XYZ file of C-alpha atoms in Angstrom:
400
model
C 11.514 22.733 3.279
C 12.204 21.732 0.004
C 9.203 21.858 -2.237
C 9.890 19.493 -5.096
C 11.147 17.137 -2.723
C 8.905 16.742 -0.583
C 6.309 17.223 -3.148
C 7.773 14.087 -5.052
C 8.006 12.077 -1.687
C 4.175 12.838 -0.250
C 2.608 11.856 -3.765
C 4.779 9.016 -5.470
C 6.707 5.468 -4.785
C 10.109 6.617 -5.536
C 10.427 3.110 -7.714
C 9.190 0.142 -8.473
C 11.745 -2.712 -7.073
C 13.758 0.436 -5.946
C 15.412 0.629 -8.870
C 14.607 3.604 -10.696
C 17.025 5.606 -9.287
C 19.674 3.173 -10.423
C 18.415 2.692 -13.877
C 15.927 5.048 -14.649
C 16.843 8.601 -16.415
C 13.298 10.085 -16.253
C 10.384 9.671 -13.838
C 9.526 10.412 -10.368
C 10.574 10.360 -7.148
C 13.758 9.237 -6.513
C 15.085 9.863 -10.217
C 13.554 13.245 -10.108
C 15.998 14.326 -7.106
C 19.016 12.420 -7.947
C 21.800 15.093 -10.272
C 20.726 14.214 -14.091
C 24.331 13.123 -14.572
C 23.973 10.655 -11.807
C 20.950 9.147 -13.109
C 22.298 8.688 -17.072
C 26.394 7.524 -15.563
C 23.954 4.647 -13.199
C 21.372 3.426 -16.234
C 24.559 3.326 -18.847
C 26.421 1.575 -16.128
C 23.623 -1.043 -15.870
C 22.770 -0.785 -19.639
C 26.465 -2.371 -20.142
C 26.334 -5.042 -17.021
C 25.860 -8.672 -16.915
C 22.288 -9.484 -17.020
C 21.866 -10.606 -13.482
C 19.042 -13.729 -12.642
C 15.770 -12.068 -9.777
C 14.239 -14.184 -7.697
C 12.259 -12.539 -5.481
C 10.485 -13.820 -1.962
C 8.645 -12.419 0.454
C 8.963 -13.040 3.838
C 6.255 -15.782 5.034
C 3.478 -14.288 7.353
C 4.060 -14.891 10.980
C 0.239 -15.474 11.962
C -1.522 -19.061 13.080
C -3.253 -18.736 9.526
C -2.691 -19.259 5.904
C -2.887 -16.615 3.506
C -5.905 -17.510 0.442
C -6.418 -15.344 -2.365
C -9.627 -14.496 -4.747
C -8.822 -11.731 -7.247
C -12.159 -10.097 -8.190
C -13.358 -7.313 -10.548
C -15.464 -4.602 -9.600
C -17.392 -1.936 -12.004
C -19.171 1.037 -10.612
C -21.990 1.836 -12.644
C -22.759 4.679 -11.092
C -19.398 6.880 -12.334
C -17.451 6.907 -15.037
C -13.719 6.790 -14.672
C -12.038 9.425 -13.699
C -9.508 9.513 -15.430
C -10.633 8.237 -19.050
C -14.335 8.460 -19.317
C -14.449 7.507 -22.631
C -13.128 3.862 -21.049
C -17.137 3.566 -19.743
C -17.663 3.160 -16.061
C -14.962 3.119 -13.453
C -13.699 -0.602 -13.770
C -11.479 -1.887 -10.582
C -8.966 -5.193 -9.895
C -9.295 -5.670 -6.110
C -6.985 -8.810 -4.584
C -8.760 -10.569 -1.510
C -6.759 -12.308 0.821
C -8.165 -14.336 4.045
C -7.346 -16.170 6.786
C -7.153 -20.092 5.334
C -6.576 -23.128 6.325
C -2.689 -24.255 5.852
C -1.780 -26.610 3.237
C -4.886 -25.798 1.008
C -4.717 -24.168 -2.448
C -2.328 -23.697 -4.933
C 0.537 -21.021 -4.865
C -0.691 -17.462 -6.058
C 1.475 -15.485 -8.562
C 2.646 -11.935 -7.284
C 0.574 -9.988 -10.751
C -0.137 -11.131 -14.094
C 2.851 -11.161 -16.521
C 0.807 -7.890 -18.475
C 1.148 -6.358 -14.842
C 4.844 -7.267 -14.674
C 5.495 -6.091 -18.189
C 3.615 -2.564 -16.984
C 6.453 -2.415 -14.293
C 8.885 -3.441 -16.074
C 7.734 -0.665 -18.874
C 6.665 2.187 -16.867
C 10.169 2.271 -14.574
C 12.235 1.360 -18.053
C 14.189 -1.110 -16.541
C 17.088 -2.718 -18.654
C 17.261 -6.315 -19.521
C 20.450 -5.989 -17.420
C 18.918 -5.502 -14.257
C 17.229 -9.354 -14.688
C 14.074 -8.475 -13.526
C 11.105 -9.997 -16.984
C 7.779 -9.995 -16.167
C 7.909 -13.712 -15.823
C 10.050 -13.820 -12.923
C 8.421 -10.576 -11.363
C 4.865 -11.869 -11.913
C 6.521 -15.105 -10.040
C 7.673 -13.805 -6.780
C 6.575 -16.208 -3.714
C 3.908 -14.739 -1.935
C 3.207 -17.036 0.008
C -0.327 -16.826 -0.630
C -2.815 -19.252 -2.052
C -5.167 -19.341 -4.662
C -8.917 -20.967 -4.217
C -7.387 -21.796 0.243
C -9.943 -23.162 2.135
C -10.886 -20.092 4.068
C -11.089 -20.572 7.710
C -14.200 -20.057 9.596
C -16.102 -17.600 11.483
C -16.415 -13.834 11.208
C -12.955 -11.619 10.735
C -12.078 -7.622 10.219
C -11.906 -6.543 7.010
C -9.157 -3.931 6.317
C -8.457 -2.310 2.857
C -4.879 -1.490 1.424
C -4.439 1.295 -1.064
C -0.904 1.774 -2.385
C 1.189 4.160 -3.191
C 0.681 6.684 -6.577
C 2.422 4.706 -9.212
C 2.704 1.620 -7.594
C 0.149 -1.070 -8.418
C -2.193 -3.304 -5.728
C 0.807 -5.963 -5.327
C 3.281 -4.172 -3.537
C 1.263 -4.189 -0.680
C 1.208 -7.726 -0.652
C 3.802 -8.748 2.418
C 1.294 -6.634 4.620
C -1.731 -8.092 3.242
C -0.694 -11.822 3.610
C 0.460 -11.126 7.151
C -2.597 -9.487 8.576
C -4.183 -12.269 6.754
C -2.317 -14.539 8.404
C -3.294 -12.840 12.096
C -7.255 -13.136 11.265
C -7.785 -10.009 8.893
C -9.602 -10.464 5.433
C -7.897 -7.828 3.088
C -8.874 -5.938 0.435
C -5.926 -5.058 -1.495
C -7.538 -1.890 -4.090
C -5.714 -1.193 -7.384
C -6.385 1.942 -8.675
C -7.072 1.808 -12.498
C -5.169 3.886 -14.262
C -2.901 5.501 -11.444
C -0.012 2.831 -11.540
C 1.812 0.970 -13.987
C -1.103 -1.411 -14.938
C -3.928 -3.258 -13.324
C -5.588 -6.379 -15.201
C -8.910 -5.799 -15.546
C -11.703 -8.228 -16.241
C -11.604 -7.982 -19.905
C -8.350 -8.977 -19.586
C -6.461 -5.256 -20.438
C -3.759 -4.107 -18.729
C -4.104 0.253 -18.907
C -1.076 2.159 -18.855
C -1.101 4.818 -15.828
C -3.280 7.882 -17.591
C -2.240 10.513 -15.378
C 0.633 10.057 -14.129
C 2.480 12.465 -16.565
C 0.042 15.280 -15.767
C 2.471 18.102 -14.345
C -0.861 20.153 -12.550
C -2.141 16.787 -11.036
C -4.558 17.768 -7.639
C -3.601 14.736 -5.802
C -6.361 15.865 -3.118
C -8.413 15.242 -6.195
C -7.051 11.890 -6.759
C -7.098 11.146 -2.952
C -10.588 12.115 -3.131
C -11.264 10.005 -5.647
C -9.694 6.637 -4.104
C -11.850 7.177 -1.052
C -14.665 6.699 -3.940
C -12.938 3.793 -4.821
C -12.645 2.633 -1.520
C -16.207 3.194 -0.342
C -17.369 1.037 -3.896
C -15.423 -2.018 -2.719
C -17.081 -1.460 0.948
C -20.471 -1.595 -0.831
C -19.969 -4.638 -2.950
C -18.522 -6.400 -0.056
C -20.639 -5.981 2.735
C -24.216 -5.270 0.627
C -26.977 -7.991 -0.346
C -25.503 -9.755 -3.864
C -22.106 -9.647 -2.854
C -19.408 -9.755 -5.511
C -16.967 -12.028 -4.078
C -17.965 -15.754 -2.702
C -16.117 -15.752 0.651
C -18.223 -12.490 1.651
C -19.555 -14.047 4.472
C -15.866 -14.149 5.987
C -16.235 -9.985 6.251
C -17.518 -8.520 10.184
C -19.138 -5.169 8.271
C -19.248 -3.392 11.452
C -15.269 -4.110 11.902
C -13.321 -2.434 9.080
C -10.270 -0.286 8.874
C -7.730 1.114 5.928
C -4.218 1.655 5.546
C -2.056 3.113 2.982
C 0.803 3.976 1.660
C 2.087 7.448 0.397
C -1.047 9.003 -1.552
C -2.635 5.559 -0.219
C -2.528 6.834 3.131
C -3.295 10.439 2.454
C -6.765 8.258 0.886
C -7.152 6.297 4.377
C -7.568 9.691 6.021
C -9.750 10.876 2.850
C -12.070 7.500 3.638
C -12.221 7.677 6.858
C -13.824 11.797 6.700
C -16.480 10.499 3.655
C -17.183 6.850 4.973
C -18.102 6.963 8.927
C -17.832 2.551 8.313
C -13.828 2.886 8.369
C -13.310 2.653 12.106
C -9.903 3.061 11.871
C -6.908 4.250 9.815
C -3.326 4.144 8.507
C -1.072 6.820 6.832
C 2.560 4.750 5.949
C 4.935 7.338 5.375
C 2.222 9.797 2.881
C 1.618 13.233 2.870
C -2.147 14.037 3.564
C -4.229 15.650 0.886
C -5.515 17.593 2.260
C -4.372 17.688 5.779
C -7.771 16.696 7.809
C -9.426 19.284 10.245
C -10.451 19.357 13.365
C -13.920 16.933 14.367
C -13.474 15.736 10.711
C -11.433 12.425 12.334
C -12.674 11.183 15.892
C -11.730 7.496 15.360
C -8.610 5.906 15.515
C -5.280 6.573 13.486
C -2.057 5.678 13.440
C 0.856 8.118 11.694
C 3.603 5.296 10.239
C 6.736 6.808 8.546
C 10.424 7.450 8.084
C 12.134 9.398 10.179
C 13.787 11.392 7.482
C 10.571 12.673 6.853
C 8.072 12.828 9.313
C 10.428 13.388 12.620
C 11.257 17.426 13.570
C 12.952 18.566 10.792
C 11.779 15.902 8.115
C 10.380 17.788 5.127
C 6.505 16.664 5.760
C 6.663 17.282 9.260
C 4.508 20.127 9.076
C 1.878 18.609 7.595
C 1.825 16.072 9.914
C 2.104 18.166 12.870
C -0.915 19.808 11.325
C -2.971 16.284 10.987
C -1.490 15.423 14.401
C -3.142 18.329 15.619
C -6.611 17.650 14.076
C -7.135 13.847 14.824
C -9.753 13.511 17.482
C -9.307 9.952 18.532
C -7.114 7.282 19.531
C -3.975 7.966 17.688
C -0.462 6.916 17.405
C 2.578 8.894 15.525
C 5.184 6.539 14.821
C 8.249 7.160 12.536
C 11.176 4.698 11.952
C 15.055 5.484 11.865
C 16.957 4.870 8.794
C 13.893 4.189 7.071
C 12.732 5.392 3.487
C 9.755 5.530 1.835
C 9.437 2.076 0.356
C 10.521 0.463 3.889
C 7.105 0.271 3.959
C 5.869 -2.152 1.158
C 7.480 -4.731 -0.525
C 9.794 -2.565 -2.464
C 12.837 -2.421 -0.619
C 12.820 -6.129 0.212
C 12.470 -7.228 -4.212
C 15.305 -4.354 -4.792
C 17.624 -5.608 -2.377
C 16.749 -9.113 -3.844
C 17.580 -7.900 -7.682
C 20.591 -6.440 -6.180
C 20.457 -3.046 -5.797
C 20.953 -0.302 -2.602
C 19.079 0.053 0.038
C 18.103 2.273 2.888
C 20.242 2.028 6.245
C 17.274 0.124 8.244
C 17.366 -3.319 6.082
C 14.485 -3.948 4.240
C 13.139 -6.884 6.156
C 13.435 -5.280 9.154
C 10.866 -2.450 7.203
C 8.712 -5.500 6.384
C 9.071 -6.891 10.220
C 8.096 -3.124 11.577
C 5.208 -2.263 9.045
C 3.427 -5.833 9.957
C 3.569 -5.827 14.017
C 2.652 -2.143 14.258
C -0.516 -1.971 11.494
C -1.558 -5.920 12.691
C -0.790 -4.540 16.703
C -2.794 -1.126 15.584
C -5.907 -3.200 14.265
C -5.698 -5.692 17.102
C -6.230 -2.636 19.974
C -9.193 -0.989 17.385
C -10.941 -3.607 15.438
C -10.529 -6.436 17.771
C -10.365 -4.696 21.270
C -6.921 -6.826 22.031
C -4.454 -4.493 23.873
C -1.271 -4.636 21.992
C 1.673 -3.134 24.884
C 3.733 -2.258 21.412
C 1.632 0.493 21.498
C 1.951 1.813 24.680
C 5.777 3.053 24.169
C 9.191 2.318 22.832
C 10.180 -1.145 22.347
C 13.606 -2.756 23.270
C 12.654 -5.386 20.127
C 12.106 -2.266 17.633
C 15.218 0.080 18.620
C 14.318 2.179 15.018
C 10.601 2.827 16.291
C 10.372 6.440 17.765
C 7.485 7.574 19.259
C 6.758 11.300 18.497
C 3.412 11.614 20.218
């Protein structure tokens, strides 16, 4: 096993919009194990190209529902950040999306133009490559601001993305399960990512993401904090967001990707309310042990790294091992590890490589088997995808 690799792959998005491998000479992830020379020949290369337009799309979601969004802001009086305690009290941007009524609202913007320019900044992408933060921040989501929400009572399952990566990336997933009769709460972890707009309308850089002797069970820990905040304000008395009464408490489940997923199985030890969980393609931190899970989970991840011979295979032989419940272990051929979130999809749209298994067919995978996961374990709806291999889903492997 290769330790920086798969150290770099449990704990980090490789690159926002995929692209800094292609045009980014320091960082994580994918820059980190590409040859230096590589890296510096690719960014001069795209330093010297023709700026090129983006328009990126995500793919609609494939439910009976609209997608409606509420971006709220959350501060925990109770603990100071982390991560910069001088900043006060731990301050988070959480974006809700529900099931709504179609035709209703107006079109929701992907982030705020200070969280495109944090992107755009913290992955030092060229003008060349033709991503700006205006036409990042305007990527169709296909979601919709102020929807009429649609009645009745619904799951409620939180995102948490990748280290690096802010709330948004998640957002094809979110507007899908959405779309199926989910309400989502999409987290953004302040200061972990390139930038999340808080209330008082700041943008923070990422504050630790430079720090060499990070403990990323530490941060995972952390995020289940986070996590079990949100869950608080949501579901308790004076609720912080007006649709509240959309939320079943006693129905709730998390999924996440990379270190967001090592946090789902963080959660789901601390907070006994997550009934179910998700790791996309992350390395757990720690690894849970045995009795500590006895509810539902579901292992989601590339081949290349969680099949025999994948470098986090261990580790998730080890979780594999522990989990007590109803559980799945899924990993997809040709995938990497943005197949996942939206990643792949905007970096194929801005024009640059991709991963053998096309990036909608990541985005097509990742929806039916979280959605089919929560439908068998927050709704009680039997989903046969999850009984075995699938003549629809050829890339799907079933390891356990």
């Amino acid at each position: 096993m290769s330790t920086t690799s798969n150290h770099k792959r449990r704990i980090s998005a490789v690159a926002i919009l995929g692209l800094a491998a292609s045009v980014a000479a320091t960082g994580t992830g994918l820059a980190a194990t590409t040859p230096p020379s590589t890296v510096h020949a690719t960014a001069a290369t795209a330093a010297a190209a023709p700026t090129r337009s983006f328009q990126g799309t995500l793919p609609a979601p494939t439910g009976p529902y609209a997608a409606g969004e509420d971006v709220i802001h959350l501060t925990d009086a109770s603990r100071p950040d982390p991560w910069v305690p001088s900043s006060g009290p731990r301050q988070l941007t959480v974006t809700m999306v529900y099931p709504a009524v179609p035709g209703t609202g107006t079109p929701a913007p992907y982030m705020t133009l200070a969280e495109a320019a944090g992107v755009i900044q913290h992955r030092k992408m060229p003008a060349s490559s033709g991503v700006t933060p205006q036409n990042l921040s305007g990527v169709t989501t296909h979601a919709f601001d102020g929807a009429r929400p649609r009645s009745g009572k619904h799951p409620l399952v939180v995102l948490s993305p990748a280290y690096e990566d802010p709330r948004m990336v998640l957002t094809s997933l979110a507007t899908d399960l959405a779309s199926h009769g989910y309400v989502v709460a999409l987290v953004g972890h302040t200061y972990e990512d390139s930038g999340e707009t808080l209330a008082n309308g700041q943008t923070p850089p990422c504050a630790i993401c430079d720090d060499p002797a990070l403990d990323f069970d530490s941060v995972a820990a952390s995020r289940a904090l986070d996590v079990s905040f949100v869950i608080d304000r949501l579901t308790h008395g004076n609720t912080a967001w007006r649709l509240a009464h959309l939320i079943d408490k006693h129905e709730i489940g998390m999924a996440g990707h990379s270190l967001g997923g090592a946090a789902a199985a963080t959660t789901m030890i601390a907070d006994p309310r997550v009934r179910a969980g998700v790791n996309m393609d992350g390395t757990f931190h720690p690894a849970p042990r045995p009795g500590q899970i006895n509810r539902p989970f579901l292992m989601l991840g590339a081949a290349v790294n969680h099949a025999p011979g994948g470098d986090d295979y261990t580790v998730w032989e080890q979780a594999w091992a522990a989990l007590g419940g109803y559980k799945k272990w899924l990993t997809v051929a040709g995938a990497d590890h943005f197949s996942f979130s939206d990643l792949d999809l905007l970096g194929e749209e801005a024009g640059f490589p991709t991963p053998p298994l096309s990036p909608e067919r990541g985005v097509v995978i990742t929806r039916e088997y979280v959605t089919a996961f929560f439908d068998q374990t927050l709704k009680g709806i039997h989903s046969p995808l999850l009984d075995g291999p699938s003549p629809n889903n050829p890339e799907v492997i079933f390891q356990s």
